[in-house]
Short mmCIF file of N, CA, C and O in Angstrom, two decimals:
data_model
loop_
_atom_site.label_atom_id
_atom_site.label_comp_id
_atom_site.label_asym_id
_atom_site.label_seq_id
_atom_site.Cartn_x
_atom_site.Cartn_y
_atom_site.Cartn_z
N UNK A 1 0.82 -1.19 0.00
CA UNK A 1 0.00 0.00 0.00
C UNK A 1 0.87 1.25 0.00
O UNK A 1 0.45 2.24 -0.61
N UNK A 2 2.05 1.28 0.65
CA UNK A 2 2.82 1.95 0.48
C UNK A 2 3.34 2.45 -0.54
O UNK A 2 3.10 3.64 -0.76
N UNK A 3 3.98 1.87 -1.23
CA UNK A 3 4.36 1.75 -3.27
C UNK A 3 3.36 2.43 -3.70
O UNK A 3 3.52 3.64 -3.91
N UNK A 4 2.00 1.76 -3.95
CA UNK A 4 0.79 2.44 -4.36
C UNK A 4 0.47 3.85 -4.19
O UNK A 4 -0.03 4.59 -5.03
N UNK A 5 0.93 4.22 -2.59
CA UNK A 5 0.21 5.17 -2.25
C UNK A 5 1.40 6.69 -2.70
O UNK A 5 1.13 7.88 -2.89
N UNK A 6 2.84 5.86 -2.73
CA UNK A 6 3.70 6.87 -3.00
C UNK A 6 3.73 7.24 -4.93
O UNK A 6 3.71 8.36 -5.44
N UNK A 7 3.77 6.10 -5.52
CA UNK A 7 3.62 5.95 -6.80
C UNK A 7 1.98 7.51 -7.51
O UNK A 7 1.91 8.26 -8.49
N UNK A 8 0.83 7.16 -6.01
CA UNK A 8 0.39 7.85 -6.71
C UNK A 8 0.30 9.30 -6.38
O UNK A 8 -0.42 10.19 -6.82
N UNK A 9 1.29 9.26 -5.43
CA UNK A 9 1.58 10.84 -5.06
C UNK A 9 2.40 11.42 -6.09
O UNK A 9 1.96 12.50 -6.47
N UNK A 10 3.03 11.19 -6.43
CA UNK A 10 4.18 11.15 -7.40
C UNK A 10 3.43 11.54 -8.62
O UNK A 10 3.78 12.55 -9.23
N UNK A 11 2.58 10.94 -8.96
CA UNK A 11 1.73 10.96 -10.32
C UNK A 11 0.65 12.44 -10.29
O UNK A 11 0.28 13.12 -11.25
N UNK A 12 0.30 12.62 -8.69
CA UNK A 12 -0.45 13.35 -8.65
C UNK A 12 0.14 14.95 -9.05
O UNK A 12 -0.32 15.75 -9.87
N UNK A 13 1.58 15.10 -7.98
CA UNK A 13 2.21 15.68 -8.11
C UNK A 13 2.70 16.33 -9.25
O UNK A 13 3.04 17.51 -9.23
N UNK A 14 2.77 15.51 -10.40
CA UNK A 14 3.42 15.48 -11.74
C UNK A 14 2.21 15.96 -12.63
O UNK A 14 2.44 16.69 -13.59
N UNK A 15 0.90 15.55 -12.32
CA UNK A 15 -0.36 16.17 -13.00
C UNK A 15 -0.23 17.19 -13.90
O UNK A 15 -0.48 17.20 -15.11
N UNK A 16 0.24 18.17 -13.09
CA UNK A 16 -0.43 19.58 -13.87
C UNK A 16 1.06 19.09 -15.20
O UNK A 16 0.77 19.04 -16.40
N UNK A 17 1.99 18.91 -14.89
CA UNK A 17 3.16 19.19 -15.95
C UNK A 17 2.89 18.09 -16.80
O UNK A 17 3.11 18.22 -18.01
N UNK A 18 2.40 16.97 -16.32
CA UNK A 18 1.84 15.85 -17.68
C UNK A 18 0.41 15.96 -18.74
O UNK A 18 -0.14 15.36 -19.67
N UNK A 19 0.29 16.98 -18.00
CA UNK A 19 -1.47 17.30 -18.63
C UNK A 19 -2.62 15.60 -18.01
O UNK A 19 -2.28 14.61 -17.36
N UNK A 20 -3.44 15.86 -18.38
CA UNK A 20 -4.49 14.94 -18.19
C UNK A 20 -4.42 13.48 -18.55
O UNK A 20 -4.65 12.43 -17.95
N UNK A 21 -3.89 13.89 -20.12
CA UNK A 21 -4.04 12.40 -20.98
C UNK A 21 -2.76 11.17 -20.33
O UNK A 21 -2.93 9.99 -20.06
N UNK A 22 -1.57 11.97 -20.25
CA UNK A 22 -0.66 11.45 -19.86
C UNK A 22 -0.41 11.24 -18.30
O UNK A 22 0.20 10.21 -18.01
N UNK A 23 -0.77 12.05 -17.31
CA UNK A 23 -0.79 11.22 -16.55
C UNK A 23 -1.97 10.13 -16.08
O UNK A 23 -1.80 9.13 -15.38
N UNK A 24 -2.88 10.50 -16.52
CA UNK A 24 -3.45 9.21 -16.73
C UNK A 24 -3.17 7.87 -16.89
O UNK A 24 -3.54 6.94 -16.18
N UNK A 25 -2.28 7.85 -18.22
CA UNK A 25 -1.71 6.93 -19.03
C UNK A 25 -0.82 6.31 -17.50
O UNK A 25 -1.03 5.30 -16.81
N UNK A 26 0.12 7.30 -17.38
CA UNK A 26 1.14 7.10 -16.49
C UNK A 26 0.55 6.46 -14.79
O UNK A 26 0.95 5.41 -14.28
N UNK A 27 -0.15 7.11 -14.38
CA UNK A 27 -1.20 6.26 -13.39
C UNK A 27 -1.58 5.54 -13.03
O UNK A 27 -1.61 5.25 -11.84
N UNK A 28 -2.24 4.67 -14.31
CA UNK A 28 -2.99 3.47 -14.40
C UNK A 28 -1.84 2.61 -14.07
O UNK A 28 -1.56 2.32 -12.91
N UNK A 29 -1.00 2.10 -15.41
CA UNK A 29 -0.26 0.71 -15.49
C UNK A 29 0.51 1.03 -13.70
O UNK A 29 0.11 0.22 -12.87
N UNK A 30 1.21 1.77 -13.32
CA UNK A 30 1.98 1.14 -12.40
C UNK A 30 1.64 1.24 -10.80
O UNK A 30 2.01 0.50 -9.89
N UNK A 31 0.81 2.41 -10.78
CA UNK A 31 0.15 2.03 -9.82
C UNK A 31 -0.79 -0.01 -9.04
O UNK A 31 -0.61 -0.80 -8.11
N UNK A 32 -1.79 0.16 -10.32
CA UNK A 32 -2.52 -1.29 -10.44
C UNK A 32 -1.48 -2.32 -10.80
O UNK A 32 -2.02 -3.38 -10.48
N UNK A 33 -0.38 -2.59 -11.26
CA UNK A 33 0.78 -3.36 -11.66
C UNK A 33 1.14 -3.66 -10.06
O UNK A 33 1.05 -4.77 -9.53
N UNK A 34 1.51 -2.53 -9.45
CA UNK A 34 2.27 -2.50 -8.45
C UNK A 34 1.65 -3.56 -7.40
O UNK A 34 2.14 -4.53 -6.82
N UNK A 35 0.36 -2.97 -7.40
CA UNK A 35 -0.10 -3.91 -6.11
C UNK A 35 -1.32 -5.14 -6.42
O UNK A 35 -1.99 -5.54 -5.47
N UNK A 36 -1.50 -5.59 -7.56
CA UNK A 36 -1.44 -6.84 -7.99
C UNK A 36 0.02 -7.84 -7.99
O UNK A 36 -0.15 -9.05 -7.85
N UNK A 37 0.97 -7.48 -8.11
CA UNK A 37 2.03 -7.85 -8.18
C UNK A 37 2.74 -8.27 -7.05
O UNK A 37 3.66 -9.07 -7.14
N UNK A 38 2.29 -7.67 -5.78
CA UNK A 38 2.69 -7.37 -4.32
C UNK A 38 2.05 -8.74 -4.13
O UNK A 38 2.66 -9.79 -3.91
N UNK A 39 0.45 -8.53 -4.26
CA UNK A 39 -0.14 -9.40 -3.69
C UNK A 39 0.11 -10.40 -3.96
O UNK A 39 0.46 -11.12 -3.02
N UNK A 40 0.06 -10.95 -5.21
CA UNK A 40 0.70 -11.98 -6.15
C UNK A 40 1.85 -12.48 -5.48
O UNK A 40 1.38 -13.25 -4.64
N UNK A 41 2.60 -12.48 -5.41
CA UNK A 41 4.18 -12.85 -4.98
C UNK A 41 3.92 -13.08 -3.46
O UNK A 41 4.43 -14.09 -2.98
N UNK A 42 3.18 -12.26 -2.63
CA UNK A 42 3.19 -12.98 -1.36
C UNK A 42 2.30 -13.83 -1.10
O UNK A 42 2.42 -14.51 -0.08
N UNK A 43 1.11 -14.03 -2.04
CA UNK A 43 0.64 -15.22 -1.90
C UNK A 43 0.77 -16.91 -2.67
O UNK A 43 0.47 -18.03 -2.26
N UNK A 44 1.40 -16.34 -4.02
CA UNK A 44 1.96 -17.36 -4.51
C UNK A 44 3.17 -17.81 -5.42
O UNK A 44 3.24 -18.68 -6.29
N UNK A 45 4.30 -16.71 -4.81
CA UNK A 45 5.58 -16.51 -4.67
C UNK A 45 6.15 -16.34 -6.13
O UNK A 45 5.35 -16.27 -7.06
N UNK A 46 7.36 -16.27 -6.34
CA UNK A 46 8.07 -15.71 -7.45
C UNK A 46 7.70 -15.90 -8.71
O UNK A 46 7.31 -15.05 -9.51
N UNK A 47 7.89 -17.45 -8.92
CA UNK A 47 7.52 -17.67 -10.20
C UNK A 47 6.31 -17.50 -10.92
O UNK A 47 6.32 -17.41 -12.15
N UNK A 48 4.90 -17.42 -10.04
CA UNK A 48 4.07 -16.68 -10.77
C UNK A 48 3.36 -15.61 -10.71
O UNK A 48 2.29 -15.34 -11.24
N UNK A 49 4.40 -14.68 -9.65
CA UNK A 49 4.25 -12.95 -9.64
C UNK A 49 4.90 -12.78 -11.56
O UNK A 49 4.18 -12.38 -12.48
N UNK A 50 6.42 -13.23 -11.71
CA UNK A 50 6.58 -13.22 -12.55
C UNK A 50 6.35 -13.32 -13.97
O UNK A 50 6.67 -12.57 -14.89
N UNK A 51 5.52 -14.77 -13.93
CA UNK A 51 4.26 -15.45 -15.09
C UNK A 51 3.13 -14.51 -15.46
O UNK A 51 2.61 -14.42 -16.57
N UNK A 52 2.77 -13.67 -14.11
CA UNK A 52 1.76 -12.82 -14.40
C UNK A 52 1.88 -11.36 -14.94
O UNK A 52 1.23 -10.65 -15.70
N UNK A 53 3.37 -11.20 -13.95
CA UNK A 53 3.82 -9.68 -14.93
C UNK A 53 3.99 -10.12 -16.72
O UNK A 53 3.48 -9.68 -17.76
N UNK A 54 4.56 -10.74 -16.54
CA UNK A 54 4.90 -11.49 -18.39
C UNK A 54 3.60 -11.04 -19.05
O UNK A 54 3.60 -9.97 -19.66
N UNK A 55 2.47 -11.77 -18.96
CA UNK A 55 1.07 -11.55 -19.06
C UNK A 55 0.50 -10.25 -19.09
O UNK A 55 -0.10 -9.75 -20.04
N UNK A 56 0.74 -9.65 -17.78
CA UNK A 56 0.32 -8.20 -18.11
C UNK A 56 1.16 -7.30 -18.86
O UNK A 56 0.84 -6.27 -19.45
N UNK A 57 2.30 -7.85 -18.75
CA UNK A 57 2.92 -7.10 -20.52
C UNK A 57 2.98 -6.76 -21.64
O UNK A 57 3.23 -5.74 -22.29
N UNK A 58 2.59 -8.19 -21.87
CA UNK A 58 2.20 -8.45 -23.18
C UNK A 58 0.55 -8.24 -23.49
O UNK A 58 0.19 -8.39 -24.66
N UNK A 59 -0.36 -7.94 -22.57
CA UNK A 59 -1.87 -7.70 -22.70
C UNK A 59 -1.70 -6.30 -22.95
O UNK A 59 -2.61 -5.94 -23.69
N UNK A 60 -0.96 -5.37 -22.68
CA UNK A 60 -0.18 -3.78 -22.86
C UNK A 60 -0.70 -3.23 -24.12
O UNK A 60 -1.22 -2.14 -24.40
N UNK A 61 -0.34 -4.56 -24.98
CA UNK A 61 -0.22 -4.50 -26.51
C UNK A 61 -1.68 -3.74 -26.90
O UNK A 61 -2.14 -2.65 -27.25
N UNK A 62 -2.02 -4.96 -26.61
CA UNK A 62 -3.08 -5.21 -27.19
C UNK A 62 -4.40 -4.15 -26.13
O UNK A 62 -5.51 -4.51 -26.49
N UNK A 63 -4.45 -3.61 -25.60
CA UNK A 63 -4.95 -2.72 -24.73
C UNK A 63 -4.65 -1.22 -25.43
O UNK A 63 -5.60 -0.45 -25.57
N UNK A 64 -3.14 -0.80 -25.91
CA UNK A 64 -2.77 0.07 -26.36
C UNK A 64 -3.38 0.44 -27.62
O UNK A 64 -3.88 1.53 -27.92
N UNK A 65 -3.26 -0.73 -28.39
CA UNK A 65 -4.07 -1.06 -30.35
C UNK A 65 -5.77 -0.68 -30.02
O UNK A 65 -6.53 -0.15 -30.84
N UNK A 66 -6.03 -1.00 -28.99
CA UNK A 66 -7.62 -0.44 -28.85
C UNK A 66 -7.76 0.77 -28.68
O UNK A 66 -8.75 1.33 -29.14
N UNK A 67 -6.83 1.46 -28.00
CA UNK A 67 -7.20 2.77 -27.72
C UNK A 67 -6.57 3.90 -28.74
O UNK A 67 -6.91 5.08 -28.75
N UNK A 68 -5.42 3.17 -29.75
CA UNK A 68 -4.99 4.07 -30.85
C UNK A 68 -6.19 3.99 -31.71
O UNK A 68 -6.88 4.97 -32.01
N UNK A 69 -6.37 2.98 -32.03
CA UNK A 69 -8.18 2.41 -32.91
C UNK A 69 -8.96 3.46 -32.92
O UNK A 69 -9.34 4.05 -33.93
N UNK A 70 -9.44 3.91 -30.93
CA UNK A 70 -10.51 4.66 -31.30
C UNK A 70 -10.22 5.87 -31.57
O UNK A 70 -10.85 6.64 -32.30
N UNK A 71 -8.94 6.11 -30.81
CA UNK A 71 -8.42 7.49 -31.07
C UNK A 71 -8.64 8.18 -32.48
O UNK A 71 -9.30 9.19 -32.72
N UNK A 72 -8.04 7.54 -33.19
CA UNK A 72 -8.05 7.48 -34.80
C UNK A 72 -9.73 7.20 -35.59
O UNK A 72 -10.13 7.51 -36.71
N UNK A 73 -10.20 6.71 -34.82
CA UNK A 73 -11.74 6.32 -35.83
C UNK A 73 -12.86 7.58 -35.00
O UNK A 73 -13.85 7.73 -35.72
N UNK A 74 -12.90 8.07 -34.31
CA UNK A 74 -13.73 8.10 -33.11
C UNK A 74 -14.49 9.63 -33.83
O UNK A 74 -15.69 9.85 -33.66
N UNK A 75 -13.60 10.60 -34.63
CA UNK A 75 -13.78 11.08 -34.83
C UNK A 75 -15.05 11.36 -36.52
O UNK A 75 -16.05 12.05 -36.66
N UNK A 76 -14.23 10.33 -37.58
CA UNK A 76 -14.73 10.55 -38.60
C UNK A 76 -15.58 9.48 -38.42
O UNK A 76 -16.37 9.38 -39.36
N UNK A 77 -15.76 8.36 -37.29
CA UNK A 77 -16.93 7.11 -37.42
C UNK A 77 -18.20 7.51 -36.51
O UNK A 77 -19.38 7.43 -36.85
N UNK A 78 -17.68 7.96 -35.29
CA UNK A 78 -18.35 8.49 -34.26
C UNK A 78 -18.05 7.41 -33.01
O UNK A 78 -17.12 6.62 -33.13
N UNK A 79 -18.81 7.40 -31.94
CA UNK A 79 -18.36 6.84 -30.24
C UNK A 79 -18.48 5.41 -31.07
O UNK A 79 -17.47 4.79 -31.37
N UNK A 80 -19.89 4.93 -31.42
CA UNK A 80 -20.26 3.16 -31.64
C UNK A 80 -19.13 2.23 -32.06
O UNK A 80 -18.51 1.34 -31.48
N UNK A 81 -19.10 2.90 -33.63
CA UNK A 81 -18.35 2.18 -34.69
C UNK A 81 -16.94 2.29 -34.03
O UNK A 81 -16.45 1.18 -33.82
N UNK A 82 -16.31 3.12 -33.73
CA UNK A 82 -15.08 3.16 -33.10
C UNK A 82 -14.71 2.45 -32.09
O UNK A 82 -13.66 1.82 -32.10
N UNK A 83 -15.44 2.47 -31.20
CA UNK A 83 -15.29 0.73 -30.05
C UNK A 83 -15.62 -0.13 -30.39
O UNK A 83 -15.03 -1.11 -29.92
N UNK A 84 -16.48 -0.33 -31.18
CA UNK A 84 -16.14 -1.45 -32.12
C UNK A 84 -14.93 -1.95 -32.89
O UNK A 84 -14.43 -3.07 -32.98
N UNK A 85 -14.64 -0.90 -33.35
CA UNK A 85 -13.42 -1.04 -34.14
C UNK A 85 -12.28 -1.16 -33.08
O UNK A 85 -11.23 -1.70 -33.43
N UNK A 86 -12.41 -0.72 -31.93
CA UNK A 86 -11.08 -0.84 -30.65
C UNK A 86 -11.36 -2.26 -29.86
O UNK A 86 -10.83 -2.65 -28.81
N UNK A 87 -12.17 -2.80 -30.53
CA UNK A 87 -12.25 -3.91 -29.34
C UNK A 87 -12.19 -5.09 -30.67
O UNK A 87 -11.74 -6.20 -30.39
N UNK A 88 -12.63 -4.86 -31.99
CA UNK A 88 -11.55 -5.69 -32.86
C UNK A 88 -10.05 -5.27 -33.01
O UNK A 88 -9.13 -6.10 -33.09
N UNK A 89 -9.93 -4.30 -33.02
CA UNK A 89 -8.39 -4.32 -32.85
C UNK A 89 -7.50 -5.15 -31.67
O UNK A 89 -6.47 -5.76 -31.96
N UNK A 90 -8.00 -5.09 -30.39
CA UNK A 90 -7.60 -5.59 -29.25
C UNK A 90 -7.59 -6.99 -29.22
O UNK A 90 -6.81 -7.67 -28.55
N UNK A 91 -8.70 -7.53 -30.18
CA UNK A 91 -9.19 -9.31 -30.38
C UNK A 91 -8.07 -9.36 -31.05
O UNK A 91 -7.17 -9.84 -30.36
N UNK A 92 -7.68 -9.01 -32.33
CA UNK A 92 -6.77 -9.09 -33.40
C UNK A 92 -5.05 -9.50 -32.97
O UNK A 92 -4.25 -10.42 -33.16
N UNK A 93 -5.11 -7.87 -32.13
CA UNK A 93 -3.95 -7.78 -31.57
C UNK A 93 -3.61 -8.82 -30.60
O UNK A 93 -2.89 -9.77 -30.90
N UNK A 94 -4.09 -8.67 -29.56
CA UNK A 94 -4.25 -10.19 -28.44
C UNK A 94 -3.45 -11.46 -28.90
O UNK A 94 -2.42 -12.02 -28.53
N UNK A 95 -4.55 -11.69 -30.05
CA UNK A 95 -4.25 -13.42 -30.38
C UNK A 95 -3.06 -13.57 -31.65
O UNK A 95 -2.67 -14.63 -32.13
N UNK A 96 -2.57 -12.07 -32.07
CA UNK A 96 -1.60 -12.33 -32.73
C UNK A 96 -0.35 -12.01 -32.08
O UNK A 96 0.65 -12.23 -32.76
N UNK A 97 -0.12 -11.40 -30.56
CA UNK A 97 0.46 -11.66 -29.63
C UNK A 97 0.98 -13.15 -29.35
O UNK A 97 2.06 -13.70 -29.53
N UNK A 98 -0.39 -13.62 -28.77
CA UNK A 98 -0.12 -15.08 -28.28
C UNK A 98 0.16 -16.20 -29.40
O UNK A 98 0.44 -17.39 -29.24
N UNK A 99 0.00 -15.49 -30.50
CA UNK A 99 0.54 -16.84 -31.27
C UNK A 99 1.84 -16.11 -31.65
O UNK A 99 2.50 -17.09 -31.97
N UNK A 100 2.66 -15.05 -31.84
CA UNK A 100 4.04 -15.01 -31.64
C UNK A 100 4.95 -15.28 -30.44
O UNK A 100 6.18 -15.39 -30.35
N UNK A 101 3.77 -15.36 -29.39
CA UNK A 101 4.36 -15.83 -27.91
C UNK A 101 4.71 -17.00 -27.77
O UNK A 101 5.68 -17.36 -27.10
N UNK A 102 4.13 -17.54 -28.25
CA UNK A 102 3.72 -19.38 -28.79
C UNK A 102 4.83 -20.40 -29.67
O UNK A 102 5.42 -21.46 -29.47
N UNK A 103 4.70 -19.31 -30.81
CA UNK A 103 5.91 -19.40 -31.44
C UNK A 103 7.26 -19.49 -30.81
O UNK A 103 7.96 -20.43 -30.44
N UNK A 104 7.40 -18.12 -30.82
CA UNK A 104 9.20 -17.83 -30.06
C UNK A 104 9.39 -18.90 -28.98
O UNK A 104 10.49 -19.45 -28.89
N UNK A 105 8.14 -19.32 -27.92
CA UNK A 105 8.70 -20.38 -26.58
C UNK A 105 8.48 -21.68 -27.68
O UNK A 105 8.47 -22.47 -26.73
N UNK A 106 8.33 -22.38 -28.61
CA UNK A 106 8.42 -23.13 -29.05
C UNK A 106 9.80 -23.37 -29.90
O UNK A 106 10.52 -24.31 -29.55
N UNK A 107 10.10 -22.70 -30.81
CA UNK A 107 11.42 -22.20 -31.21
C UNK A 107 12.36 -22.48 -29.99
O UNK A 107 13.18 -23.40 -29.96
N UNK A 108 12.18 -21.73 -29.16
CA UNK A 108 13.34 -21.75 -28.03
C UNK A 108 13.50 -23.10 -27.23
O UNK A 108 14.53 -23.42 -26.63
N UNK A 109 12.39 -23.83 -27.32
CA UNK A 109 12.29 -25.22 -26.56
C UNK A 109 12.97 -26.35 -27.56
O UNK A 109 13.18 -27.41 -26.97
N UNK A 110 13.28 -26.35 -28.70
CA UNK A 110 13.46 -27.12 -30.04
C UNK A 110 15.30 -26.16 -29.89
O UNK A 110 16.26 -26.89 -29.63
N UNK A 111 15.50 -24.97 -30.03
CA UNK A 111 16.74 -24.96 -29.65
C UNK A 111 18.00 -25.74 -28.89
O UNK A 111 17.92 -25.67 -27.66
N UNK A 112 18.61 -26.13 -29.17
CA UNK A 112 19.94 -27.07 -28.32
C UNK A 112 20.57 -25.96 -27.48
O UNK A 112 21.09 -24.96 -27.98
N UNK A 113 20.47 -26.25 -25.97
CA UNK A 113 21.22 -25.51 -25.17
C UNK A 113 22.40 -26.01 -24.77
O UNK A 113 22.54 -27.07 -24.17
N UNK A 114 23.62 -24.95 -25.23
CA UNK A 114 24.78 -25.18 -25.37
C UNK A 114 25.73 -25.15 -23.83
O UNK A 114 26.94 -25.37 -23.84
#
């Protein structure tokens, strides 16, 4: 709670010089990272605090592709069509994530370690 609570002083602090959009941006991931992550690890220790940061890394992606989507459509489509269009982007993005994720740990398992 600590982390959290300093992380979001810090953010708050920084407000006016980040403008709105950005600290926002800046807010969200590490604040909520932080103490999912806490909790995670002290209840079911390293290796899958770790497994899960991995995860929320790579979900980043695909979270990010939704919100450039609407950014970009929102205007000439309007609110509907544009979350629509951000939440196919995010499907898209996602699963073409996990199948390059898929890939590369497969590749790497078929590798000879020297």
């Amino acid at each position: 709670m600590t982390a959290a609570a300093a992380l979001t002083l810090a953010i708050k602090t920084a407000a006016e010089r980040l403008g709105p959009t950005h600290s926002g941006i800046v807010g969200t991931y590490p604040v909520v990272t932080t103490v999912i992550m806490t909790f995670t690890h002290r209840q079911f220790g390293r290796e899958v605090a770790i497994a899960m940061l991995r995860g929320t890394v790579l979900s980043w992606i695909g979270f990010v592709s939704c919100f450039v989507v609407i950014g970009l459509t929102i205007k000439p489509y309007g609110l509907g069509p544009s979350l629509g269009l951000g939440a196919l982007a995010t499907v898209v993005t996602t699963l073409s994530v996990l199948w390059i994720d898929r890939l590369t740990a497969s590749r790497m398992r078929e590798t000879p370690q020297i």
